[in-house]
Short mmCIF file of C-alpha atoms and ligand atoms in Angstrom, two decimals:
data_model
loop_
_atom_site.label_atom_id
_atom_site.label_comp_id
_atom_site.label_asym_id
_atom_site.label_seq_id
_atom_site.Cartn_x
_atom_site.Cartn_y
_atom_site.Cartn_z
CA MET L 11 0.00 0.00 0.00
CA PRO L 12 1.33 3.45 -0.80
CA PRO L 13 2.07 5.13 2.54
CA ARG L 14 1.67 8.63 1.09
CA LEU L 15 -1.87 7.91 -0.06
CA LEU L 16 -2.89 6.39 3.26
CA ALA L 17 -1.33 9.19 5.28
CA ARG L 18 -3.17 11.77 3.25
CA LEU L 19 -6.51 9.98 3.43
CA GLU L 20 -6.24 9.39 7.14
CA ARG L 21 -5.20 12.98 7.79
CA GLU L 22 -8.16 14.37 5.85
CA LEU L 23 -10.66 12.00 7.41
CA ALA L 24 -9.28 12.65 10.89
CA ARG L 25 -10.29 16.30 10.56
CA GLY L 26 -13.89 15.17 10.03
CA ALA L 27 -14.21 15.46 6.26
CA GLY L 28 -16.73 13.40 4.37
CA LEU L 29 -15.66 10.91 1.71
CA VAL L 30 -16.89 10.31 -1.81
CA ALA L 31 -15.33 7.09 -3.13
CA ILE L 32 -15.82 6.41 -6.84
CA LEU L 33 -14.59 2.99 -7.85
CA ASP L 34 -14.36 1.10 -11.10
CA TYR L 35 -15.51 -2.53 -10.89
CA ASP L 36 -13.54 -4.95 -13.14
CA GLY L 37 -9.83 -4.94 -12.40
CA THR L 38 -10.33 -2.62 -9.42
CA LEU L 39 -12.73 -4.48 -7.10
CA THR L 40 -12.44 -7.88 -8.78
CA PRO L 41 -9.42 -9.43 -10.47
CA ILE L 42 -9.56 -9.66 -14.25
CA VAL L 43 -10.89 -13.12 -15.10
CA PRO L 44 -11.11 -14.94 -18.45
CA SER L 45 -14.84 -14.32 -18.80
CA PRO L 46 -16.47 -11.03 -17.74
CA ARG L 47 -19.42 -13.08 -16.45
CA ALA L 48 -17.13 -14.66 -13.88
CA ALA L 49 -16.08 -11.35 -12.28
CA VAL L 50 -17.69 -11.90 -8.91
CA LEU L 51 -17.14 -9.72 -5.87
CA ALA L 52 -15.28 -11.54 -3.08
CA PRO L 53 -17.22 -11.66 0.22
CA SER L 54 -14.43 -9.80 2.03
CA VAL L 55 -14.63 -6.96 -0.49
CA ARG L 56 -18.40 -6.83 -0.20
CA THR L 57 -18.06 -6.54 3.57
CA THR L 58 -15.77 -3.53 3.20
CA LEU L 59 -18.06 -1.92 0.61
CA LEU L 60 -21.02 -2.48 2.94
CA ARG L 61 -19.20 -0.60 5.68
CA LEU L 62 -18.41 2.30 3.36
CA ALA L 63 -21.98 2.41 2.04
CA ALA L 64 -23.40 2.35 5.55
CA SER L 65 -21.25 5.21 6.86
CA ASP L 66 -23.09 8.51 7.13
CA ARG L 67 -19.77 10.22 6.43
CA ALA L 68 -19.32 8.50 3.07
CA ARG L 69 -20.89 8.13 -0.35
CA LEU L 70 -19.86 5.12 -2.40
CA ALA L 71 -20.17 5.00 -6.18
CA ILE L 72 -19.30 2.15 -8.53
CA LEU L 73 -18.71 3.34 -12.08
CA SER L 74 -18.35 0.73 -14.81
CA GLY L 75 -18.51 0.10 -18.52
CA ARG L 76 -20.99 -2.66 -17.74
CA ALA L 77 -24.72 -2.16 -18.13
CA LEU L 78 -26.19 -0.40 -15.11
CA ALA L 79 -28.35 -3.38 -14.15
CA ASP L 80 -25.37 -5.72 -14.49
CA VAL L 81 -23.03 -3.77 -12.20
CA ARG L 82 -25.84 -3.21 -9.71
CA ALA L 83 -26.65 -6.94 -9.60
CA ARG L 84 -22.98 -7.84 -9.14
CA VAL L 85 -22.41 -5.47 -6.23
CA ALA L 86 -25.93 -5.81 -4.81
CA ILE L 87 -25.57 -3.30 -2.00
CA ASP L 88 -28.20 -0.67 -1.20
CA ASN L 89 -27.14 2.92 -0.69
CA VAL L 90 -24.58 2.76 -3.48
CA ILE L 91 -24.57 5.08 -6.48
CA TYR L 92 -24.21 2.92 -9.59
CA GLY L 93 -22.92 4.19 -12.91
CA GLY L 94 -23.32 2.00 -16.00
CA CYS L 95 -22.24 2.30 -19.64
CA HIS L 96 -19.16 4.35 -18.66
CA GLY L 97 -21.36 6.75 -16.70
CA LEU L 98 -24.00 7.48 -19.33
CA GLU L 99 -26.49 6.24 -16.75
CA ILE L 100 -26.24 6.85 -13.01
CA GLN L 101 -28.65 5.74 -10.29
CA GLY L 102 -28.76 5.30 -6.58
CA ARG L 103 -28.82 7.03 -3.24
CA GLY L 104 -31.34 9.56 -4.50
CA LEU L 105 -29.34 10.45 -7.62
CA ALA L 106 -30.46 9.72 -11.15
CA PHE L 107 -28.89 10.65 -14.45
CA ARG L 108 -29.33 9.53 -18.00
CA HIS L 109 -27.37 11.36 -20.64
CA PRO L 110 -29.96 13.52 -22.44
CA ARG L 111 -28.32 13.37 -25.84
CA VAL L 112 -28.20 9.61 -26.22
CA ARG L 113 -30.29 8.56 -29.19
CA ALA L 114 -31.51 5.14 -28.22
CA ALA L 115 -32.50 4.37 -31.81
CA ARG L 116 -28.85 4.59 -32.88
CA ILE L 117 -27.78 2.09 -30.27
CA VAL L 118 -30.55 -0.21 -31.42
CA ALA L 119 -29.38 0.22 -35.02
CA ALA L 120 -25.83 -0.62 -33.95
CA ARG L 121 -27.08 -3.70 -32.17
CA ARG L 122 -28.91 -4.84 -35.31
CA THR L 123 -25.83 -4.45 -37.50
CA LEU L 124 -23.63 -6.14 -34.91
CA ALA L 125 -26.01 -9.05 -34.41
CA ALA L 126 -26.26 -9.68 -38.14
CA GLY L 127 -22.47 -9.55 -38.56
CA ALA L 128 -21.71 -11.59 -35.45
CA GLU L 129 -23.67 -14.54 -36.82
CA ALA L 130 -20.81 -15.14 -39.24
CA ILE L 131 -18.11 -14.93 -36.53
CA PRO L 132 -18.11 -18.03 -34.30
CA GLY L 133 -17.47 -17.19 -30.64
CA SER L 134 -18.48 -13.55 -30.88
CA ARG L 135 -21.22 -12.24 -28.62
CA VAL L 136 -23.27 -9.06 -28.80
CA GLU L 137 -24.39 -7.51 -25.52
CA PHE L 138 -27.06 -4.82 -25.51
CA LYS L 139 -26.61 -2.43 -22.59
CA GLY L 140 -29.37 0.06 -23.27
CA LEU L 141 -27.24 3.17 -23.81
CA ALA L 142 -24.37 1.21 -25.32
CA VAL L 143 -23.82 -2.07 -27.13
CA SER L 144 -20.80 -4.35 -26.95
CA LEU L 145 -19.13 -6.88 -29.19
CA HIS L 146 -17.26 -9.48 -27.13
CA TYR L 147 -14.62 -11.44 -28.99
CA ARG L 148 -12.70 -13.30 -26.29
CA ARG L 149 -13.86 -16.64 -27.70
CA VAL L 150 -13.21 -15.74 -31.31
CA ALA L 151 -10.25 -17.62 -32.86
CA LEU L 152 -7.24 -15.39 -33.50
CA SER L 153 -7.56 -16.20 -37.18
CA ARG L 154 -11.01 -14.60 -37.18
CA ARG L 155 -10.16 -11.42 -35.28
CA ARG L 156 -9.83 -9.57 -38.55
CA ALA L 157 -13.53 -10.17 -39.18
CA VAL L 158 -14.28 -8.70 -35.75
CA ARG L 159 -12.38 -5.51 -36.57
CA ASP L 160 -14.08 -5.30 -39.97
CA LEU L 161 -17.49 -5.62 -38.35
CA ALA L 162 -16.64 -2.87 -35.86
CA THR L 163 -15.55 -0.60 -38.70
CA ARG L 164 -18.77 -1.36 -40.58
CA VAL L 165 -20.91 -0.39 -37.59
CA LEU L 166 -19.05 2.88 -37.11
CA ARG L 167 -19.49 3.67 -40.79
CA ARG L 168 -23.18 2.82 -40.88
CA VAL L 169 -24.41 4.30 -37.63
CA PRO L 170 -23.72 8.00 -37.19
CA ASP L 171 -22.25 9.55 -34.04
CA LEU L 172 -20.96 6.41 -32.38
CA ALA L 173 -17.63 6.16 -30.60
CA LEU L 174 -15.69 2.98 -30.02
CA ILE L 175 -14.12 2.12 -26.68
CA SER L 176 -11.69 -0.74 -26.92
CA GLY L 177 -11.65 -2.86 -23.77
CA ARG L 178 -10.26 -6.24 -22.84
CA GLU L 179 -11.36 -8.33 -25.82
CA VAL L 180 -14.50 -6.28 -26.16
CA PHE L 181 -15.52 -3.33 -28.30
CA ASP L 182 -18.01 -0.96 -26.64
CA PHE L 183 -20.04 1.21 -28.99
CA VAL L 184 -21.23 4.32 -27.17
CA PRO L 185 -22.92 7.49 -28.37
CA ARG L 186 -20.49 10.26 -29.22
CA VAL L 187 -21.71 12.75 -26.63
CA ARG L 188 -18.54 13.98 -24.93
CA TRP L 189 -19.37 12.19 -21.73
CA SER L 190 -16.84 9.79 -20.32
CA LYS L 191 -16.12 8.37 -16.90
CA GLY L 192 -14.41 11.72 -16.27
CA GLU L 193 -17.57 13.82 -16.63
CA ALA L 194 -19.59 11.14 -14.85
CA ALA L 195 -17.18 11.08 -11.91
CA ARG L 196 -17.27 14.86 -11.61
CA TRP L 197 -21.07 14.78 -11.69
CA ILE L 198 -21.14 12.14 -8.95
CA ALA L 199 -18.52 13.90 -6.82
CA ARG L 200 -20.46 17.16 -6.94
CA ARG L 201 -23.93 15.73 -6.30
CA ALA L 202 -22.94 13.12 -3.77
CA GLY L 203 -20.60 15.52 -1.97
CA ARG L 204 -23.46 17.96 -1.50
CA THR L 205 -25.60 15.34 0.24
CA LEU L 206 -22.89 14.80 2.86
CA ARG L 207 -23.30 18.35 4.22
CA ARG L 208 -19.81 18.36 5.67
CA GLY L 209 -18.09 20.97 3.62
CA ARG L 210 -15.62 19.88 1.02
CA PRO L 211 -15.39 16.09 0.97
CA VAL L 212 -12.36 14.00 0.18
CA VAL L 213 -12.95 12.44 -3.23
CA VAL L 214 -11.18 9.22 -4.17
CA TYR L 215 -11.32 7.70 -7.64
CA ALA L 216 -9.78 4.30 -8.39
CA GLY L 217 -9.59 2.42 -11.67
CA ASP L 218 -7.40 0.23 -13.80
CA ASP L 219 -7.75 1.03 -17.48
CA ALA L 220 -7.79 3.62 -20.25
CA THR L 221 -11.36 4.76 -19.53
CA ASP L 222 -10.30 5.49 -15.95
CA GLU L 223 -7.40 7.58 -17.23
CA ALA L 224 -10.01 10.01 -18.60
CA ALA L 225 -11.42 10.27 -15.09
CA PHE L 226 -7.97 10.71 -13.52
CA ALA L 227 -7.36 13.63 -15.89
CA ALA L 228 -10.82 15.15 -15.36
CA LEU L 229 -10.43 14.95 -11.57
CA LYS L 230 -6.96 16.43 -11.39
CA GLY L 231 -6.77 18.69 -8.37
CA ARG L 232 -10.25 17.64 -7.20
CA ALA L 233 -9.72 14.04 -6.20
CA LEU L 234 -7.14 11.57 -5.00
CA THR L 235 -6.75 9.38 -8.05
CA VAL L 236 -5.51 5.81 -7.75
CA ARG L 237 -4.39 3.58 -10.60
CA VAL L 238 -4.71 -0.12 -9.89
CA GLY L 239 -1.95 -2.15 -11.54
CA ASP L 240 0.81 -1.14 -13.90
CA GLY L 241 0.88 0.75 -17.16
CA PRO L 242 1.36 4.44 -17.82
CA SER L 243 -1.01 6.63 -15.84
CA VAL L 244 -1.79 10.22 -14.96
CA ALA L 245 -3.17 9.14 -11.58
CA GLU L 246 -1.58 10.64 -8.51
CA TYR L 247 -1.17 7.32 -6.72
CA ARG L 248 -0.79 3.70 -7.65
CA VAL L 249 -1.55 0.41 -5.94
CA ARG L 250 -0.11 -2.84 -7.19
CA ASP L 251 -3.27 -4.88 -7.59
CA VAL L 252 -6.84 -5.56 -6.51
CA ARG L 253 -5.68 -6.87 -3.14
CA ALA L 254 -3.78 -3.69 -2.38
CA MET L 255 -6.86 -1.71 -3.39
CA GLN L 256 -8.93 -3.77 -0.97
CA ALA L 257 -6.49 -2.93 1.78
CA VAL L 258 -6.86 0.79 1.04
CA LEU L 259 -10.66 0.50 1.16
CA ARG L 260 -10.48 -1.34 4.49
CA ARG L 261 -8.32 1.42 5.93
CA LEU L 262 -10.83 3.98 4.67
CA ALA L 263 -13.67 2.13 6.38
CA VAL L 264 -11.68 2.09 9.64
CA ALA L 265 -10.77 5.78 9.36
CA LEU L 266 -14.44 6.69 8.91
CA GLY L 267 -15.18 4.93 12.21
MG1 MG J 15 -11.69 -1.74 -14.91
#
């Protein structure tokens, strides 16, 4: 665990500040596993999250590229603010947001094109997330990956105003609305912070991939940003892995009392 990060968090919380913790899910709260369906929250992590969610000094948000209903079902804790589809949709603890410029019909059109194309690519899977749609290709033979990229290109050409987010063996098609995890995290920090009524809260954001880098950049100077794992990062702090992140969260729960 990085001693600088802990010292700073404990110092700020000791003076009575509130906490807004915004956490990514995959690779931050659960280790990366071969199938995204197998990314289950460990009971010990759930216990820590329960403590954070139950504290009247804290607001806990989980912000993921997964569909809102999916991330909510995986965490399954009340009093948590959930953000799905990279923050295009946010719900929980009295907050609700749905990006107003998302044209649902375009996502449906993208799904249709993807589904038709995926039929010819064994192992591919299309996942409809409401405000986004994903093409999973983990089970597609390496020799057929070219067809996956061609299909992605075709969708972007056919459906206007879509952006592509490249994840771990998945392509996420999202509306091009200038709203990333960065804007979503700022929205959550502001709204959730207000409900704490304790002055300026300590905001922590932790994540492990490129979409979280957007949030680290957007939160510069406003939050303690934590990169989980290696790779280049603009985050202020780094923890080695999911276990180290768990340890930080446990210390936070203790510091909140
Ligand atoms: Mg992640």
